[in-house]
Amino acid sequence: MQPGLRRAGVVESPARGALLLFLLTIIMPISMELGGLRLSPTRLFLLVSIIPFAAQIVSGRVGRFTWTDKFFLLHGIWIFLALIMVHGTSRIPFAGITAVELVGGYFVGRVMIRNAQDYRYVLGFMLIAIICLLPVAIYENFTGTLVIPDLLRPIFDTPSRGDSAYGRMGLERVYVVFDHPILWGLFCSLTLSNFVMAVRKNPVLIVVAIGFSLYTTMLALSSAPLLACALQLGMLSWGWIMRGRWRLLLILMVVGYVTVDLLSNRTPVTIIIESLTFNPMSGWVRIAIFDAGWAAVRGSPFFGIGFNDWPRPGWVTSSVDNFWLLTSMRYGMVGVGFLIAAFVFHLWTLGQAKIADPEVQALRVGHAAALAGTAFTMVTVHIWGNVSIFVMFYLGAGSWMYAYDQSGPQQGPEPDGTAPPAGGSPYSRFAPQRQRGPAAGARSVMRRRDEGGRA
């Protein structure tokens, strides 16, 4: 970087080719089995990158080593330890690939997204990818045909339509390139607040952005992604009406949760699961799953039950539609605690970061609203595969806003040893001093003579 051009928040980007390759693997619906492990292009990318990326994070080469980084590292280590404690050494390869998948996505976002330009590049990729896949999604919505997976199935293992993805309202739920319609919906829902904040100065484009995100999300015909969109719209509306005041919103949410918990004979989580579903029967089943799953957590709170079966009524399926619950069942309260702490500390540190650039401030709001809406929605749905990796990547992709200084122009010498430009802050000891009077003038003349002699 040229002297004089370095400022807070401007950090050199890594090679865009590697980032593009990772993003392309997210929308590749292919995998193959090797040595008992199912490997996809995304998993292969993470296996190659996780060690060097972890080293960069711990060493501070990609900004300061944050508490979010630490909690993700602890989460990965605990996954490995918990699965070995439950299943023994025979499951070490599986434990390793599980830890790589859940933590590696965060590492990619943390290392490869270092400034606003990188972050906008990811948003641009999402926009282009969804636009290119939209004709396929619309066709599948009317016909139920999985176009891309069907074309690739003769060569690779690809997703197939399952019994749980039945049609609704005369339309079919779309997979497009993911393992379930819910995953397509969540991927599209992440765009809403980001796109709105990116075009926030143009009312027409705001309407277009909201309509685009809502329509593509609606194609999944799933209540969970639409709930994520509704939460994002609510947070954006609060931000515009109340001019921020996010602490007040957090206080009101906590007070509301406690009030509902005290006055109702149902827990707030139960009310959310029961009420915010297209099918009431599905809501009741999810409540039964939650009750049985939580009993399993209480029975094995430290290391969890791994991938073992769990006690439940005979009519309750083994599918757990709650990401946080299933994580606590598999890896115990400690394992899920590290991951929840990573999400909480990321959002908290993001909110506390001193950001001078209005454009970066807007990106922060869009990023935080999408992540908070998705994290809340994960109470009612499980995420896995490439979308779970992408959600963790998305969290890491926002870390640059506080891992690097965003507070304003840096003071002091540049890292390459050059002095700061003249006219720096008068409160810095490096600021040029004004000298007045004959003595100052004489010293100036003598300095020019000396410089002339040396020349």
Tab-separated table of C-alpha atoms in Angstrom:
chain	number	residue	atom	x	y	z
A	1	MET	CA	0.000	0.000	0.000
A	2	GLN	CA	1.394	3.401	-0.932
A	3	PRO	CA	2.538	5.731	1.881
A	4	GLY	CA	-0.140	8.143	2.953
A	5	LEU	CA	-3.006	5.990	1.658
A	6	ARG	CA	-3.332	3.676	4.687
A	7	ARG	CA	-6.243	4.446	6.967
A	8	ALA	CA	-8.359	2.621	9.503
A	9	GLY	CA	-10.445	-0.164	8.012
A	10	VAL	CA	-8.463	-0.316	4.772
A	11	VAL	CA	-6.705	-3.670	4.779
A	12	GLU	CA	-5.312	-5.588	1.841
A	13	SER	CA	-7.573	-8.382	0.622
A	14	PRO	CA	-6.399	-11.943	0.075
A	15	ALA	CA	-6.630	-13.508	-3.364
A	16	ARG	CA	-10.186	-13.191	-4.631
A	17	GLY	CA	-9.848	-16.408	-6.615
A	18	ALA	CA	-9.792	-18.531	-3.445
A	19	LEU	CA	-12.811	-16.684	-2.059
A	20	LEU	CA	-14.729	-17.159	-5.304
A	21	LEU	CA	-13.855	-20.861	-5.296
A	22	PHE	CA	-15.204	-21.259	-1.770
A	23	LEU	CA	-18.423	-19.429	-2.595
A	24	LEU	CA	-18.925	-21.567	-5.699
A	25	THR	CA	-18.575	-24.746	-3.635
A	26	ILE	CA	-21.478	-23.581	-1.459
A	27	ILE	CA	-23.877	-23.829	-4.398
A	28	MET	CA	-22.476	-27.113	-5.741
A	29	PRO	CA	-25.017	-29.857	-4.881
A	30	ILE	CA	-22.526	-32.697	-5.240
A	31	SER	CA	-20.657	-35.054	-2.929
A	32	MET	CA	-19.002	-38.457	-2.904
A	33	GLU	CA	-18.166	-41.038	-0.261
A	34	LEU	CA	-14.531	-41.751	0.509
A	35	GLY	CA	-13.384	-43.986	3.356
A	36	GLY	CA	-16.786	-43.863	5.024
A	37	LEU	CA	-16.879	-40.054	4.959
A	38	ARG	CA	-19.078	-38.005	2.676
A	39	LEU	CA	-16.925	-35.359	1.034
A	40	SER	CA	-18.229	-32.358	-0.845
A	41	PRO	CA	-16.222	-29.608	-2.582
A	42	THR	CA	-16.896	-27.358	0.420
A	43	ARG	CA	-15.588	-29.938	2.895
A	44	LEU	CA	-12.484	-30.479	0.790
A	45	PHE	CA	-11.840	-26.720	0.744
A	46	LEU	CA	-12.181	-26.575	4.533
A	47	LEU	CA	-9.902	-29.571	5.079
A	48	VAL	CA	-7.150	-27.843	3.112
A	49	SER	CA	-7.613	-24.381	4.627
A	50	ILE	CA	-8.536	-24.882	8.282
A	51	ILE	CA	-5.020	-25.323	9.729
A	52	PRO	CA	-3.344	-22.368	7.946
A	53	PHE	CA	-6.395	-20.171	8.547
A	54	ALA	CA	-6.458	-21.065	12.249
A	55	ALA	CA	-2.761	-20.198	12.476
A	56	GLN	CA	-3.383	-16.782	10.897
A	57	ILE	CA	-6.207	-16.052	13.321
A	58	VAL	CA	-4.328	-17.100	16.465
A	59	SER	CA	-1.152	-15.247	15.431
A	60	GLY	CA	-3.055	-11.996	14.869
A	61	ARG	CA	-2.111	-11.742	11.209
A	62	VAL	CA	-5.749	-11.038	10.283
A	63	GLY	CA	-6.578	-8.508	12.977
A	64	ARG	CA	-6.661	-8.951	16.709
A	65	PHE	CA	-7.418	-12.347	18.226
A	66	THR	CA	-10.990	-11.891	19.499
A	67	TRP	CA	-13.207	-13.672	22.000
A	68	THR	CA	-15.366	-14.865	19.125
A	69	ASP	CA	-12.288	-16.531	17.617
A	70	LYS	CA	-11.549	-18.197	20.945
A	71	PHE	CA	-15.064	-19.496	21.405
A	72	PHE	CA	-15.121	-20.984	17.909
A	73	LEU	CA	-11.800	-22.699	18.532
A	74	LEU	CA	-13.118	-24.067	21.840
A	75	HIS	CA	-16.305	-25.216	20.124
A	76	GLY	CA	-14.307	-27.155	17.539
A	77	ILE	CA	-12.066	-28.739	20.160
A	78	TRP	CA	-15.079	-29.678	22.278
A	79	ILE	CA	-16.865	-31.328	19.328
A	80	PHE	CA	-13.813	-33.497	18.792
A	81	LEU	CA	-13.518	-34.345	22.501
A	82	ALA	CA	-17.243	-34.975	23.047
A	83	LEU	CA	-17.632	-37.335	20.092
A	84	ILE	CA	-14.563	-39.317	21.153
A	85	MET	CA	-15.863	-39.557	24.738
A	86	VAL	CA	-19.243	-40.820	23.533
A	87	HIS	CA	-18.270	-42.986	20.553
A	88	GLY	CA	-14.618	-43.832	21.204
A	89	THR	CA	-11.569	-43.563	18.985
A	90	SER	CA	-13.273	-45.365	16.113
A	91	ARG	CA	-15.176	-42.161	15.346
A	92	ILE	CA	-12.138	-39.880	15.296
A	93	PRO	CA	-12.299	-39.283	11.497
A	94	PHE	CA	-15.992	-38.447	11.749
A	95	ALA	CA	-15.392	-36.210	14.766
A	96	GLY	CA	-12.681	-34.404	12.849
A	97	ILE	CA	-14.756	-33.747	9.744
A	98	THR	CA	-17.687	-32.565	11.896
A	99	ALA	CA	-15.476	-30.074	13.721
A	100	VAL	CA	-13.935	-28.932	10.433
A	101	GLU	CA	-17.352	-28.342	8.904
A	102	LEU	CA	-18.808	-26.343	11.793
A	103	VAL	CA	-15.721	-24.253	12.585
A	104	GLY	CA	-13.966	-24.111	9.223
A	105	GLY	CA	-16.645	-21.948	7.616
A	106	TYR	CA	-16.110	-19.291	10.269
A	107	PHE	CA	-12.360	-19.383	9.683
A	108	VAL	CA	-12.835	-18.786	5.948
A	109	GLY	CA	-14.987	-15.711	6.568
A	110	ARG	CA	-12.656	-14.455	9.281
A	111	VAL	CA	-9.524	-14.708	7.134
A	112	MET	CA	-10.768	-13.932	3.627
A	113	ILE	CA	-13.114	-11.006	4.380
A	114	ARG	CA	-10.990	-8.123	5.626
A	115	ASN	CA	-12.700	-4.922	4.505
A	116	ALA	CA	-15.873	-3.428	3.068
A	117	GLN	CA	-14.912	-4.299	-0.495
A	118	ASP	CA	-14.567	-7.982	0.365
A	119	TYR	CA	-17.897	-7.958	2.178
A	120	ARG	CA	-19.662	-6.318	-0.765
A	121	TYR	CA	-18.062	-8.929	-3.030
A	122	VAL	CA	-19.825	-11.657	-1.036
A	123	LEU	CA	-23.147	-9.812	-1.292
A	124	GLY	CA	-22.619	-9.391	-5.019
A	125	PHE	CA	-21.939	-13.094	-5.391
A	126	MET	CA	-25.135	-13.946	-3.501
A	127	LEU	CA	-27.147	-11.616	-5.731
A	128	ILE	CA	-25.712	-13.031	-8.964
A	129	ALA	CA	-26.009	-16.636	-7.747
A	130	ILE	CA	-29.662	-16.258	-6.758
A	131	ILE	CA	-30.524	-14.470	-10.010
A	132	CYS	CA	-28.865	-17.243	-12.045
A	133	LEU	CA	-30.621	-19.960	-10.034
A	134	LEU	CA	-34.000	-18.200	-9.985
A	135	PRO	CA	-35.318	-19.655	-13.300
A	136	VAL	CA	-34.488	-23.148	-12.021
A	137	ALA	CA	-36.198	-22.360	-8.706
A	138	ILE	CA	-39.363	-21.094	-10.408
A	139	TYR	CA	-39.509	-24.173	-12.663
A	140	GLU	CA	-39.089	-26.442	-9.655
A	141	ASN	CA	-41.726	-24.473	-7.765
A	142	PHE	CA	-44.329	-25.403	-10.399
A	143	THR	CA	-43.148	-28.885	-11.397
A	144	GLY	CA	-41.288	-30.336	-8.412
A	145	THR	CA	-38.364	-31.317	-10.669
A	146	LEU	CA	-34.893	-30.935	-9.164
A	147	VAL	CA	-33.212	-29.736	-12.335
A	148	ILE	CA	-29.546	-29.343	-11.324
A	149	PRO	CA	-29.336	-32.331	-8.936
A	150	ASP	CA	-31.009	-34.573	-11.531
A	151	LEU	CA	-28.491	-33.544	-14.190
A	152	LEU	CA	-25.521	-34.290	-11.916
A	153	ARG	CA	-26.861	-37.468	-10.282
A	154	PRO	CA	-25.347	-39.916	-12.836
A	155	ILE	CA	-21.868	-38.775	-11.751
A	156	PHE	CA	-22.187	-37.560	-8.150
A	157	ASP	CA	-24.358	-38.019	-5.091
A	158	THR	CA	-26.900	-35.210	-5.169
A	159	PRO	CA	-29.982	-34.181	-3.154
A	160	SER	CA	-33.298	-35.882	-3.868
A	161	ARG	CA	-36.819	-34.882	-2.940
A	162	GLY	CA	-37.798	-36.247	0.474
A	163	ASP	CA	-41.162	-36.946	2.061
A	164	SER	CA	-40.900	-33.928	4.381
A	165	ALA	CA	-40.783	-31.465	1.475
A	166	TYR	CA	-44.371	-31.917	0.391
A	167	GLY	CA	-46.109	-29.268	-1.674
A	168	ARG	CA	-48.152	-26.432	-0.219
A	169	MET	CA	-50.766	-24.101	-1.673
A	170	GLY	CA	-50.628	-25.902	-5.019
A	171	LEU	CA	-46.891	-25.330	-5.394
A	172	GLU	CA	-43.801	-27.405	-4.725
A	173	ARG	CA	-41.112	-26.440	-2.236
A	174	VAL	CA	-37.792	-25.792	-3.950
A	175	TYR	CA	-34.398	-27.320	-3.186
A	176	VAL	CA	-32.505	-25.805	-6.153
A	177	VAL	CA	-28.947	-26.766	-5.022
A	178	PHE	CA	-29.382	-27.550	-1.319
A	179	ASP	CA	-30.459	-30.590	0.704
A	180	HIS	CA	-33.837	-29.197	1.777
A	181	PRO	CA	-36.144	-26.282	0.883
A	182	ILE	CA	-35.594	-24.714	4.316
A	183	LEU	CA	-31.906	-24.335	3.478
A	184	TRP	CA	-32.655	-22.513	0.219
A	185	GLY	CA	-35.013	-20.217	2.099
A	186	LEU	CA	-32.458	-19.398	4.805
A	187	PHE	CA	-29.743	-18.730	2.219
A	188	CYS	CA	-32.016	-16.239	0.437
A	189	SER	CA	-33.241	-14.658	3.692
A	190	LEU	CA	-29.691	-13.600	4.595
A	191	THR	CA	-29.782	-11.117	1.721
A	192	LEU	CA	-32.722	-8.999	2.892
A	193	SER	CA	-31.251	-6.554	5.411
A	194	ASN	CA	-27.889	-6.549	3.615
A	195	PHE	CA	-29.419	-5.568	0.285
A	196	VAL	CA	-31.677	-2.972	1.905
A	197	MET	CA	-28.765	-1.278	3.671
A	198	ALA	CA	-26.671	-1.412	0.506
A	199	VAL	CA	-29.300	0.625	-1.423
A	200	ARG	CA	-30.693	2.534	1.566
A	201	LYS	CA	-30.457	5.928	-0.176
A	202	ASN	CA	-32.834	4.929	-3.004
A	203	PRO	CA	-36.463	4.246	-1.921
A	204	VAL	CA	-37.298	2.464	-5.187
A	205	LEU	CA	-34.358	0.102	-4.870
A	206	ILE	CA	-35.263	-0.569	-1.236
A	207	VAL	CA	-38.679	-1.830	-2.360
A	208	VAL	CA	-37.052	-3.905	-5.097
A	209	ALA	CA	-34.550	-5.398	-2.641
A	210	ILE	CA	-37.257	-6.336	-0.141
A	211	GLY	CA	-39.464	-7.823	-2.846
A	212	PHE	CA	-36.594	-9.817	-4.356
A	213	SER	CA	-35.489	-11.287	-1.028
A	214	LEU	CA	-39.033	-12.079	0.105
A	215	TYR	CA	-39.993	-13.741	-3.180
A	216	THR	CA	-36.890	-15.925	-3.424
A	217	THR	CA	-37.297	-16.882	0.242
A	218	MET	CA	-41.008	-17.624	-0.240
A	219	LEU	CA	-40.182	-20.218	-2.892
A	220	ALA	CA	-39.113	-22.527	-0.052
A	221	LEU	CA	-42.688	-22.393	1.314
A	222	SER	CA	-41.265	-22.601	4.823
A	223	SER	CA	-42.211	-20.482	7.815
A	224	ALA	CA	-38.710	-20.377	9.365
A	225	PRO	CA	-36.952	-18.388	6.580
A	226	LEU	CA	-39.932	-16.036	6.349
A	227	LEU	CA	-39.673	-15.500	10.116
A	228	ALA	CA	-36.021	-14.537	9.599
A	229	CYS	CA	-37.123	-11.985	6.969
A	230	ALA	CA	-39.834	-10.596	9.251
A	231	LEU	CA	-37.352	-10.169	12.087
A	232	GLN	CA	-34.922	-8.357	9.801
A	233	LEU	CA	-37.635	-5.990	8.610
A	234	GLY	CA	-38.642	-5.363	12.217
A	235	MET	CA	-35.067	-4.561	13.254
A	236	LEU	CA	-34.509	-2.291	10.252
A	237	SER	CA	-37.764	-0.467	10.992
A	238	TRP	CA	-36.742	-0.040	14.619
A	239	GLY	CA	-33.373	1.345	13.543
A	240	TRP	CA	-34.942	3.920	11.235
A	241	ILE	CA	-37.762	4.974	13.574
A	242	MET	CA	-35.768	4.988	16.809
A	243	ARG	CA	-32.459	6.037	15.204
A	244	GLY	CA	-30.744	2.959	16.560
A	245	ARG	CA	-31.123	2.587	20.327
A	246	TRP	CA	-30.358	-1.103	20.042
A	247	ARG	CA	-29.799	-1.484	23.777
A	248	LEU	CA	-33.368	-0.370	24.388
A	249	LEU	CA	-34.587	-2.949	21.879
A	250	LEU	CA	-32.570	-5.661	23.642
A	251	ILE	CA	-33.992	-4.635	27.029
A	252	LEU	CA	-37.541	-4.692	25.678
A	253	MET	CA	-37.003	-8.143	24.174
A	254	VAL	CA	-35.692	-9.520	27.477
A	255	VAL	CA	-38.556	-7.943	29.428
A	256	GLY	CA	-41.057	-9.312	26.909
A	257	TYR	CA	-39.592	-12.815	27.138
A	258	VAL	CA	-39.686	-12.825	30.931
A	259	THR	CA	-43.235	-11.412	30.981
A	260	VAL	CA	-44.554	-14.075	28.599
A	261	ASP	CA	-42.739	-16.772	30.565
A	262	LEU	CA	-44.334	-15.615	33.830
A	263	LEU	CA	-47.882	-15.000	32.597
A	264	SER	CA	-48.302	-17.956	30.228
A	265	ASN	CA	-48.584	-21.650	30.984
A	266	ARG	CA	-46.320	-22.241	27.958
A	267	THR	CA	-42.702	-21.231	27.552
A	268	PRO	CA	-41.877	-18.534	24.976
A	269	VAL	CA	-39.961	-21.127	22.936
A	270	THR	CA	-43.041	-23.365	22.889
A	271	ILE	CA	-45.230	-20.477	21.768
A	272	ILE	CA	-42.801	-19.620	18.956
A	273	ILE	CA	-42.577	-23.220	17.762
A	274	GLU	CA	-46.335	-23.747	17.962
A	275	SER	CA	-47.445	-20.474	16.413
A	276	LEU	CA	-44.944	-19.725	13.656
A	277	THR	CA	-45.509	-22.715	11.386
A	278	PHE	CA	-47.607	-23.223	8.261
A	279	ASN	CA	-48.945	-26.509	9.618
A	280	PRO	CA	-50.266	-26.587	13.249
A	281	MET	CA	-49.659	-30.347	13.401
A	282	SER	CA	-46.008	-29.716	12.525
A	283	GLY	CA	-45.849	-27.254	15.413
A	284	TRP	CA	-47.191	-29.806	17.911
A	285	VAL	CA	-44.718	-32.427	16.704
A	286	ARG	CA	-41.881	-29.948	17.136
A	287	ILE	CA	-42.964	-29.276	20.706
A	288	ALA	CA	-42.916	-33.017	21.457
A	289	ILE	CA	-39.443	-33.229	19.875
A	290	PHE	CA	-38.282	-30.284	21.972
A	291	ASP	CA	-39.528	-31.845	25.211
A	292	ALA	CA	-37.923	-35.229	24.453
A	293	GLY	CA	-34.712	-33.667	23.184
A	294	TRP	CA	-34.361	-31.430	26.222
A	295	ALA	CA	-34.817	-34.481	28.450
A	296	ALA	CA	-31.902	-36.110	26.588
A	297	VAL	CA	-29.771	-33.011	27.225
A	298	ARG	CA	-30.554	-33.094	30.943
A	299	GLY	CA	-29.551	-36.763	30.991
A	300	SER	CA	-26.135	-36.092	29.382
A	301	PRO	CA	-25.418	-32.390	29.961
A	302	PHE	CA	-21.633	-32.460	29.720
A	303	PHE	CA	-20.619	-34.416	26.601
A	304	GLY	CA	-24.075	-34.991	25.102
A	305	ILE	CA	-25.250	-38.191	23.429
A	306	GLY	CA	-23.324	-37.790	20.174
A	307	PHE	CA	-25.101	-39.508	17.299
A	308	ASN	CA	-26.810	-42.098	19.454
A	309	ASP	CA	-30.566	-42.488	19.425
A	310	TRP	CA	-32.562	-40.732	22.148
A	311	PRO	CA	-35.694	-41.682	24.125
A	312	ARG	CA	-38.917	-40.287	22.664
A	313	PRO	CA	-42.541	-41.296	22.020
A	314	GLY	CA	-42.995	-43.806	19.224
A	315	TRP	CA	-44.852	-41.323	17.019
A	316	VAL	CA	-42.064	-38.706	17.244
A	317	THR	CA	-39.526	-38.771	14.414
A	318	SER	CA	-35.754	-38.671	14.927
A	319	SER	CA	-35.513	-35.312	13.128
A	320	VAL	CA	-34.825	-32.380	15.481
A	321	ASP	CA	-36.027	-29.084	14.015
A	322	ASN	CA	-33.993	-26.904	16.361
A	323	PHE	CA	-30.333	-26.213	15.632
A	324	TRP	CA	-29.459	-25.129	19.164
A	325	LEU	CA	-31.252	-28.059	20.756
A	326	LEU	CA	-29.661	-30.624	18.447
A	327	THR	CA	-26.208	-29.130	19.038
A	328	SER	CA	-26.680	-29.417	22.799
A	329	MET	CA	-27.939	-32.993	22.399
A	330	ARG	CA	-24.897	-34.009	20.367
A	331	TYR	CA	-22.125	-32.131	22.195
A	332	GLY	CA	-23.648	-31.239	25.561
A	333	MET	CA	-24.338	-27.893	27.169
A	334	VAL	CA	-20.637	-27.021	27.090
A	335	GLY	CA	-20.446	-27.512	23.334
A	336	VAL	CA	-23.511	-25.454	22.528
A	337	GLY	CA	-22.459	-22.905	25.161
A	338	PHE	CA	-19.238	-22.141	23.299
A	339	LEU	CA	-21.153	-21.640	20.049
A	340	ILE	CA	-23.836	-19.442	21.610
A	341	ALA	CA	-21.108	-17.393	23.291
A	342	ALA	CA	-19.416	-16.937	19.886
A	343	PHE	CA	-22.651	-15.579	18.374
A	344	VAL	CA	-23.376	-13.336	21.373
A	345	PHE	CA	-19.852	-11.925	21.634
A	346	HIS	CA	-19.748	-11.312	17.884
A	347	LEU	CA	-22.963	-9.289	17.926
A	348	TRP	CA	-22.018	-7.485	21.144
A	349	THR	CA	-18.512	-6.579	19.960
A	350	LEU	CA	-19.926	-5.543	16.604
A	351	GLY	CA	-22.340	-3.185	18.333
A	352	GLN	CA	-19.595	-1.704	20.525
A	353	ALA	CA	-17.141	-1.137	17.682
A	354	LYS	CA	-16.346	2.514	16.935
A	355	ILE	CA	-16.932	2.877	13.194
A	356	ALA	CA	-16.378	6.232	11.509
A	357	ASP	CA	-17.317	5.406	7.911
A	358	PRO	CA	-21.101	5.731	7.305
A	359	GLU	CA	-20.949	3.033	4.628
A	360	VAL	CA	-19.392	0.569	7.053
A	361	GLN	CA	-21.981	1.564	9.659
A	362	ALA	CA	-24.700	0.605	7.182
A	363	LEU	CA	-23.003	-2.707	6.427
A	364	ARG	CA	-22.851	-3.378	10.168
A	365	VAL	CA	-26.593	-2.902	10.583
A	366	GLY	CA	-27.371	-5.138	7.602
A	367	HIS	CA	-24.987	-7.838	8.768
A	368	ALA	CA	-26.160	-7.839	12.380
A	369	ALA	CA	-29.878	-7.832	11.503
A	370	ALA	CA	-29.508	-10.801	9.135
A	371	LEU	CA	-27.388	-12.786	11.599
A	372	ALA	CA	-29.639	-12.061	14.585
A	373	GLY	CA	-32.753	-12.988	12.602
A	374	THR	CA	-31.181	-16.235	11.419
A	375	ALA	CA	-29.873	-17.171	14.882
A	376	PHE	CA	-33.330	-16.651	16.370
A	377	THR	CA	-34.962	-18.640	13.581
A	378	MET	CA	-32.614	-21.559	14.257
A	379	VAL	CA	-34.721	-22.222	17.357
A	380	THR	CA	-37.407	-23.526	14.986
A	381	VAL	CA	-35.247	-25.223	12.341
A	382	HIS	CA	-32.038	-27.191	11.954
A	383	ILE	CA	-29.335	-26.216	9.473
A	384	TRP	CA	-26.728	-28.573	8.078
A	385	GLY	CA	-24.476	-29.138	5.089
A	386	ASN	CA	-23.363	-26.203	2.974
A	387	VAL	CA	-25.860	-23.776	4.491
A	388	SER	CA	-24.616	-24.405	8.036
A	389	ILE	CA	-21.085	-23.784	6.744
A	390	PHE	CA	-22.249	-20.613	5.004
A	391	VAL	CA	-23.960	-19.264	8.136
A	392	MET	CA	-20.718	-19.693	10.087
A	393	PHE	CA	-18.819	-18.127	7.184
A	394	TYR	CA	-21.267	-15.219	7.221
A	395	LEU	CA	-20.594	-14.639	10.914
A	396	GLY	CA	-16.847	-14.631	10.294
A	397	ALA	CA	-17.323	-12.332	7.306
A	398	GLY	CA	-18.494	-9.557	9.630
A	399	SER	CA	-15.598	-9.820	12.091
A	400	TRP	CA	-13.401	-7.367	10.181
A	401	MET	CA	-15.628	-4.551	11.418
A	402	TYR	CA	-14.112	-4.900	14.895
A	403	ALA	CA	-10.990	-7.036	14.388
A	404	TYR	CA	-9.450	-4.117	12.493
A	405	ASP	CA	-9.565	-0.495	13.615
A	406	GLN	CA	-12.574	1.306	12.086
A	407	SER	CA	-12.575	4.374	14.340
A	408	GLY	CA	-10.898	6.813	11.971
A	409	PRO	CA	-7.536	7.800	10.469
A	410	GLN	CA	-4.587	6.173	12.210
A	411	GLN	CA	-2.090	8.353	14.054
A	412	GLY	CA	1.666	7.874	14.142
A	413	PRO	CA	4.124	6.501	11.607
A	414	GLU	CA	3.051	4.129	8.887
A	415	PRO	CA	4.044	0.459	9.277
A	416	ASP	CA	6.618	0.894	6.518
A	417	GLY	CA	8.391	3.562	8.577
A	418	THR	CA	7.213	6.663	6.693
A	419	ALA	CA	6.176	9.662	8.736
A	420	PRO	CA	2.602	10.892	8.808
A	421	PRO	CA	1.659	13.632	6.357
A	422	ALA	CA	1.910	17.244	7.446
A	423	GLY	CA	-1.170	18.711	9.018
A	424	GLY	CA	-1.774	15.773	11.341
A	425	SER	CA	-3.722	15.990	14.519
A	426	PRO	CA	-2.563	18.894	16.757
A	427	TYR	CA	-3.007	16.538	19.711
A	428	SER	CA	-0.333	14.134	18.448
A	429	ARG	CA	3.296	14.465	19.457
A	430	PHE	CA	4.096	13.954	15.749
A	431	ALA	CA	2.086	16.996	14.699
A	432	PRO	CA	4.120	19.776	13.024
A	433	GLN	CA	4.936	22.581	15.467
A	434	ARG	CA	4.362	26.212	14.524
A	435	GLN	CA	7.350	28.449	15.304
A	436	ARG	CA	7.118	32.184	15.369
A	437	GLY	CA	9.587	35.058	15.625
A	438	PRO	CA	13.081	35.843	14.262
A	439	ALA	CA	14.732	32.858	15.895
A	440	ALA	CA	12.365	30.503	14.116
A	441	GLY	CA	13.021	32.244	10.796
A	442	ALA	CA	16.792	32.075	11.280
A	443	ARG	CA	16.687	28.368	12.046
A	444	SER	CA	14.603	27.844	8.910
A	445	VAL	CA	17.191	29.678	6.726
A	446	MET	CA	20.068	27.727	8.262
A	447	ARG	CA	18.240	24.447	7.649
A	448	ARG	CA	17.722	25.312	3.977
A	449	ARG	CA	21.439	26.187	3.613
A	450	ASP	CA	22.468	22.911	5.198
A	451	GLU	CA	20.145	20.997	2.897
A	452	GLY	CA	21.557	22.857	-0.092
A	453	GLY	CA	25.115	21.986	0.937
A	454	ARG	CA	24.281	18.319	1.316
A	455	ALA	CA	22.613	18.311	-2.065
